[in-house]
Amino acid sequence: MRYYIWTFGCQMNTADSAKLATGLDRLGLQSAATPEQADVLVVNTCAVREHAEQRAASKLGDAKRLKATRRDLKIVLTGCMVGPRLDDLRRRFPYVDAFAPPQAFAEIAASLGVDGLPEGCTPSQFWRDVHPSVDAPAAFVPIVYGCNKFCSYCIVPYRRGRERSRSLDEIRAEVRHLVDGGVREVTLLGQSVEAYGRDLTDEPDLADLMRNLHTIDGLARIRFLTSYPTDVTKSIVDAAAQLPKVCECFSLPLQSGDDGLLERMRRGYTAEQYVDVVEGIREQIPGVEISTDVIVGFCGESEAQFERTFDLLERLRFDKVHVAAYSPRPGTIAAREMTDDVPRETKRARLAAVEALQKRVAGEINAALIGSVEEVLVEERAKGRWSGRTRTDKLAHFDGNCRPGDLVRVRIEKATAWSLQGSVVGGS
Ligand code: SF4
């Protein structure tokens, strides 16, 4: 039986798909090179925004067309689109054979009738011990699943459940496995990554975990995301500042620069408290890269409130801003209790304004790097050039003598808002 997986959404879904693929391989299935060659199509979905859901639905349309020509083709829908109630999904996608919530790997295998478990091993033991194989120099490693925050616009806690941390030993074993397979950089993942360890008996924190992983020979870089502004502790910033393998990067969603909207979003901080966190990190880690997420057009957002967000983005000058226009997610507090009253055109205009601002700011930040030498992890070669990421997570395209997985020093010769270009000046 051959399978093909389509993955949408965040890095957590990418990590889930890698784990599912490795587990299915171990259970005797084979990966198909194209959807047309597969006996099973898995669509791993995202429901965080309307646009992501539409993309997954369009892929399901492709799957439906394939199934019309191949009656034995199985289609599995998993990820954040799958909640506890399936009636609506069954009505919209009657040709889907199985629905599985995020990370329900055993349910997916069972729905395919796969029975290749090692003797004496339960499905949950089997899937707990599956460490994904990643054929790339960089990999994602989930460390805490779920979220306890319940921001009013967000569907994630309803789909991924409450916070559950993986044990330190389990994560170390996975990272060791990845490094043995050629991975040099890991990104530790959590919806709110600083929540790591709170539910474990001896309550290790993210800093303890990073110190532990830091001792793994062959591992060159550690990243972590996504940070929750009020959860960033001194211990975590200290670890990021002190541990050489930990890259100087924070992903710190702001969502809005207006206190009234932050309250309606149930974010639990004010704009100035957020600024204090950013300034604290920048003071302790000079040259740190900070990226953020912003929602425009949230329920009731006035022009003045949007301008407060815009002004804060201009003041804080982030390296990256991921901006999205608000779309109500059924089942969330905002969808139940608030009115999506900002006109679509206004949302679009605000989105375009933030994108234009960020293009200018990122262009200026990156231009200042021209002439500097940056450490880059070589990832792949395309169109005759190498590409990889700097420690501060900037995409670099460059020429030189190297291989995927090498850490090289690249002199930056050109820059745009989205990438750097240069040439290798020697290994590091
Ligand atoms: S912290 Fe808020 S936005 Fe992030 S996953 Fe949790 S509920 Fe959603």
XYZ file of C-alpha atoms and ligand atoms in Angstrom:
436
model
C 0.000 0.000 0.000
C 1.419 3.400 -0.965
C 0.571 6.693 0.723
C 0.893 10.375 -0.114
C 0.549 13.190 2.428
C -0.499 16.783 1.714
C 0.441 19.102 4.562
C -0.953 22.562 5.265
C -0.399 25.078 8.016
C 2.229 25.460 10.676
C 5.488 23.725 11.545
C 3.611 21.477 13.997
C 1.731 19.970 11.056
C 5.000 19.517 9.146
C 6.424 17.635 12.155
C 3.230 15.555 12.496
C 3.343 14.570 8.826
C 7.010 13.543 9.115
C 6.176 11.355 12.106
C 3.142 9.841 10.366
C 5.221 9.028 7.278
C 7.971 7.350 9.309
C 5.423 5.331 11.297
C 3.560 4.213 8.165
C 6.904 3.177 6.611
C 7.662 1.097 9.694
C 4.241 -0.515 9.471
C 5.041 -1.692 5.954
C 3.560 1.041 3.734
C 5.554 2.877 1.105
C 5.681 6.523 0.250
C 4.310 7.370 -3.224
C 6.159 9.869 -5.389
C 2.916 11.493 -6.612
C -0.732 11.507 -5.467
C -1.666 9.610 -8.640
C 0.523 6.677 -7.563
C -0.909 6.454 -4.044
C -3.466 4.048 -2.596
C -3.994 6.348 0.388
C -4.135 10.157 0.363
C -3.761 11.912 3.697
C -4.697 15.603 3.888
C -3.179 17.157 7.022
C -5.132 20.370 7.452
C -4.970 23.729 9.183
C -8.038 25.605 10.437
C -6.371 28.632 11.962
C -7.472 30.885 9.086
C -10.185 30.713 6.477
C -7.609 30.833 3.696
C -5.752 27.756 5.028
C -9.022 25.857 5.265
C -9.918 26.811 1.691
C -6.576 25.502 0.442
C -7.114 22.166 2.178
C -10.664 21.992 0.792
C -9.316 22.587 -2.701
C -6.832 19.721 -2.235
C -9.706 17.535 -1.104
C -11.363 18.435 -4.420
C -8.284 17.055 -6.225
C -8.480 13.910 -4.090
C -12.154 13.525 -4.984
C -11.334 13.712 -8.702
C -8.649 11.028 -8.309
C -11.068 8.843 -6.410
C -13.583 9.126 -9.249
C -11.102 7.241 -11.425
C -9.864 4.880 -8.677
C -12.663 3.555 -6.471
C -10.237 1.780 -4.100
C -8.361 5.022 -3.291
C -8.657 5.896 0.413
C -8.805 9.491 1.590
C -7.982 10.461 5.179
C -8.616 13.943 6.572
C -6.593 14.880 9.658
C -5.243 18.002 11.384
C -6.957 21.020 12.902
C -10.032 20.895 10.634
C -11.108 17.749 12.474
C -12.905 18.534 15.723
C -14.999 16.369 18.022
C -18.138 16.721 15.843
C -17.880 15.262 12.377
C -21.395 15.893 10.976
C -20.445 19.024 9.091
C -17.235 17.521 7.663
C -19.098 14.363 6.594
C -21.667 16.504 4.814
C -19.057 18.656 3.062
C -16.678 15.815 2.163
C -18.763 12.618 1.836
C -16.022 10.920 -0.210
C -13.515 11.038 2.699
C -13.054 7.567 4.210
C -11.683 8.529 7.629
C -11.416 11.606 9.840
C -8.717 11.790 12.510
C -7.982 14.650 14.927
C -4.460 16.142 14.988
C -1.777 13.605 15.952
C -4.210 10.670 16.029
C -1.611 8.542 14.252
C -2.908 5.228 15.602
C -6.435 6.092 14.429
C -5.144 6.791 10.936
C -3.262 3.467 10.786
C -6.326 1.631 12.101
C -8.578 3.272 9.514
C -6.311 1.875 6.799
C -6.495 -1.617 8.253
C -2.731 -1.622 8.788
C -1.577 -4.221 11.278
C 2.207 -4.334 11.351
C 2.834 -3.576 15.027
C 5.855 -5.310 16.569
C 4.818 -8.171 18.835
C 3.708 -7.046 22.301
C 3.669 -3.368 21.312
C 0.479 -1.345 21.758
C -0.412 1.314 19.153
C 0.231 4.090 21.645
C 3.676 2.698 22.579
C 4.507 2.254 18.920
C 3.603 5.817 17.942
C 5.244 7.342 21.022
C 8.527 5.740 19.988
C 8.382 6.705 16.319
C 11.079 9.280 15.738
C 10.626 10.877 12.325
C 13.284 10.485 9.675
C 14.064 13.820 8.089
C 16.069 14.035 4.909
C 17.221 17.629 5.437
C 19.745 19.498 7.613
C 16.994 21.136 9.694
C 14.032 19.516 11.467
C 11.096 20.428 13.697
C 10.692 18.743 17.072
C 7.400 19.189 18.950
C 8.088 19.468 22.674
C 4.703 20.509 24.049
C 1.373 19.724 22.427
C -1.865 21.676 22.805
C -2.520 25.057 24.354
C -4.171 26.299 27.560
C -4.484 29.946 26.562
C -7.854 30.191 24.750
C -7.228 33.455 22.912
C -10.694 34.478 21.783
C -10.071 34.116 18.021
C -8.144 30.842 18.094
C -9.383 27.349 17.316
C -6.157 25.549 18.311
C -6.981 24.693 21.969
C -10.263 23.104 20.831
C -8.506 20.941 18.263
C -5.158 20.160 19.857
C -6.338 19.974 23.447
C -4.627 21.036 26.664
C -0.852 21.358 27.081
C 1.032 18.063 27.242
C 4.820 18.098 27.413
C 6.948 15.286 26.098
C 9.514 13.978 28.544
C 13.042 15.305 28.374
C 14.359 11.792 27.637
C 11.915 11.288 24.782
C 12.868 14.607 23.171
C 16.577 13.951 23.632
C 16.203 10.522 22.009
C 14.393 12.091 19.053
C 16.994 14.816 18.592
C 19.795 12.222 18.904
C 18.065 10.136 16.223
C 17.695 13.153 13.925
C 21.340 14.168 14.367
C 22.489 10.608 13.660
C 20.513 10.877 10.418
C 22.300 14.095 9.375
C 20.181 16.849 10.932
C 22.241 19.784 12.270
C 19.528 22.172 13.426
C 16.361 21.538 15.398
C 13.472 23.896 16.031
C 11.654 23.050 19.262
C 7.929 23.561 18.798
C 5.016 24.438 20.997
C 1.938 26.591 20.422
C 3.232 28.366 23.476
C 6.707 26.887 23.729
C 7.580 28.279 27.187
C 4.761 26.138 28.575
C 7.173 23.239 28.210
C 7.540 21.174 31.364
C 4.831 22.737 33.530
C 2.861 19.499 33.493
C 5.862 17.212 34.106
C 6.696 15.909 37.570
C 10.005 17.697 38.073
C 8.878 20.727 36.017
C 11.898 21.273 33.760
C 11.572 24.448 31.702
C 12.557 25.246 28.141
C 15.951 26.472 29.389
C 16.634 23.095 31.083
C 15.683 21.316 27.886
C 17.923 23.494 25.740
C 20.857 22.984 28.148
C 20.296 19.237 27.932
C 20.116 19.163 24.111
C 23.107 21.472 23.864
C 25.383 18.588 24.921
C 24.452 16.449 21.879
C 27.525 16.130 19.655
C 26.824 16.933 16.016
C 23.884 19.200 16.806
C 24.895 22.669 15.642
C 21.853 24.847 16.210
C 18.749 25.016 18.384
C 15.739 27.241 17.693
C 12.405 27.432 19.486
C 8.936 28.793 18.731
C 6.340 30.135 19.314
C 6.907 32.316 22.387
C 4.005 33.720 24.365
C 4.874 37.286 25.476
C 3.904 36.857 29.125
C 5.588 33.459 29.378
C 9.078 34.551 28.342
C 11.116 34.171 31.537
C 14.544 35.390 32.573
C 15.719 31.793 32.678
C 14.790 31.300 28.995
C 16.326 34.570 27.805
C 19.476 33.760 29.836
C 19.719 30.347 28.177
C 19.211 31.866 24.718
C 21.923 34.438 25.498
C 24.412 32.005 27.006
C 24.180 28.809 24.962
C 26.196 29.120 21.750
C 24.063 26.597 19.842
C 20.842 28.478 20.569
C 20.152 30.878 17.690
C 19.386 34.523 18.426
C 15.733 34.374 17.389
C 12.392 34.901 19.064
C 8.989 34.425 17.460
C 6.795 36.640 19.609
C 3.225 37.252 18.365
C 1.926 40.736 19.149
C -1.510 40.372 17.430
C -2.511 43.967 18.156
C -0.925 47.170 19.412
C -4.162 48.362 21.020
C -4.945 47.464 24.627
C -8.710 47.296 24.063
C -8.299 44.819 21.233
C -5.709 42.812 23.157
C -8.264 42.471 25.918
C -10.956 41.343 23.475
C -8.492 38.895 22.032
C -7.844 37.658 25.604
C -4.108 37.918 25.159
C -3.400 38.794 28.764
C -0.936 41.671 28.245
C -0.927 45.318 27.249
C 1.010 46.830 24.379
C 3.538 48.389 26.771
C 4.067 45.089 28.591
C 4.800 43.549 25.205
C 7.272 46.348 24.432
C 9.048 45.654 27.750
C 9.503 42.005 26.767
C 10.953 42.949 23.363
C 13.274 45.551 24.874
C 14.417 43.105 27.578
C 15.336 40.500 24.974
C 17.089 43.032 22.740
C 19.074 44.414 25.674
C 20.345 40.994 26.671
C 20.882 39.540 23.177
C 22.273 42.190 20.830
C 21.490 41.451 17.164
C 18.599 39.156 18.100
C 16.015 38.538 15.387
C 12.441 39.061 16.552
C 9.516 38.146 14.345
C 5.880 38.701 15.153
C 2.313 37.897 14.127
C -0.458 40.455 13.737
C -4.177 40.165 13.058
C -5.858 43.086 11.291
C -9.598 43.659 11.152
C -10.422 41.842 14.396
C -13.992 42.371 15.665
C -14.603 46.055 16.315
C -11.142 47.231 15.207
C -11.446 50.987 14.557
C -9.109 52.994 12.361
C -7.474 54.467 15.471
C -6.924 51.003 16.942
C -5.380 49.778 13.714
C -3.108 52.810 13.668
C -1.866 51.940 17.151
C -0.838 48.530 15.825
C 0.760 50.094 12.757
C 2.666 52.630 14.871
C 3.930 49.939 17.223
C 5.173 47.846 14.313
C 6.989 50.895 12.978
C 8.458 51.631 16.414
C 9.612 48.086 17.170
C 10.976 47.333 13.685
C 10.586 43.566 13.574
C 12.662 41.420 11.257
C 9.512 39.672 10.070
C 5.802 40.311 10.470
C 3.271 37.611 9.623
C 0.040 39.500 9.092
C -3.409 37.998 8.608
C -6.867 39.464 8.108
C -9.233 38.204 10.805
C -11.692 35.506 9.810
C -14.040 34.017 12.413
C -13.312 30.413 13.292
C -16.527 28.622 14.245
C -16.470 27.417 17.830
C -14.162 30.129 19.177
C -15.138 32.734 21.766
C -14.919 35.535 19.180
C -17.152 33.671 16.721
C -19.711 33.048 19.466
C -19.712 36.382 21.262
C -18.380 39.094 18.930
C -19.324 40.550 15.561
C -17.037 40.305 12.582
C -17.879 43.869 11.627
C -14.793 45.190 9.842
C -15.573 45.279 6.103
C -13.534 42.933 3.898
C -12.131 45.893 1.918
C -10.951 47.602 5.089
C -9.251 44.395 6.232
C -7.523 44.116 2.863
C -6.352 47.739 2.990
C -4.963 47.302 6.524
C -3.234 44.093 5.533
C -1.647 45.797 2.530
C -0.529 48.731 4.708
C 1.234 46.401 7.175
C 2.837 44.454 4.346
C 4.137 47.647 2.738
C 5.502 48.900 6.054
C 7.214 45.597 6.735
C 8.701 45.426 3.257
C 10.381 48.774 3.915
C 11.533 47.900 7.453
C 12.847 44.428 6.543
C 14.542 45.871 3.470
C 16.372 48.417 5.669
C 17.337 45.816 8.298
C 18.654 43.429 5.654
C 20.477 46.160 3.704
C 22.454 46.931 6.858
C 23.893 43.403 6.621
C 25.583 44.054 3.263
C 29.310 43.568 3.747
C 28.933 41.443 6.887
C 29.834 37.759 7.111
C 27.012 35.523 8.362
C 27.045 31.893 9.444
C 24.654 29.922 7.191
C 23.478 26.341 7.430
C 23.476 25.022 3.850
C 20.098 23.467 3.059
C 19.686 22.946 -0.692
C 20.724 23.842 -4.193
C 18.287 25.277 -6.706
C 18.720 27.192 -9.952
C 22.510 26.916 -9.700
C 22.826 28.495 -6.231
C 22.919 27.266 -2.659
C 20.421 28.396 -0.088
C 20.187 28.197 3.680
C 19.423 30.213 6.802
C 21.534 32.518 8.923
C 21.504 32.186 12.707
C 18.916 34.949 12.712
C 16.706 32.914 10.372
C 17.259 34.967 7.263
C 17.080 33.160 3.951
C 20.396 33.404 2.095
C 21.185 32.450 -1.515
C 24.877 32.103 -2.288
C 27.648 30.655 -4.431
C 30.515 28.547 -3.159
C 31.888 25.134 -2.591
C 29.741 23.364 -0.014
C 27.200 20.609 0.677
C 23.853 20.454 2.448
C 24.457 20.325 6.199
C 27.665 22.397 6.098
C 27.936 25.497 8.245
C 29.563 28.102 6.061
C 30.467 31.751 6.331
C 28.803 33.866 3.692
C 29.739 37.430 2.827
C 26.533 39.324 2.135
C 26.658 41.236 -1.143
C 23.011 42.072 -1.821
C 19.807 42.178 0.189
C 16.086 42.482 -0.330
C 13.293 42.525 2.234
C 12.946 38.749 1.884
C 16.471 37.381 1.400
C 20.202 37.908 1.379
C 22.642 37.050 -1.397
C 26.376 36.478 -1.233
C 29.349 34.135 -1.534
C 31.021 31.635 0.766
C 34.222 32.936 2.306
C 35.217 29.746 4.176
C 33.969 27.008 6.540
C 33.357 27.664 10.229
S -1.548 31.020 22.514
Fe -3.521 31.814 21.777
S -3.171 32.055 19.554
Fe -1.556 30.681 20.291
S -2.358 28.612 20.002
Fe -2.864 29.222 22.106
S -4.931 30.074 21.976
Fe -4.100 30.010 19.871
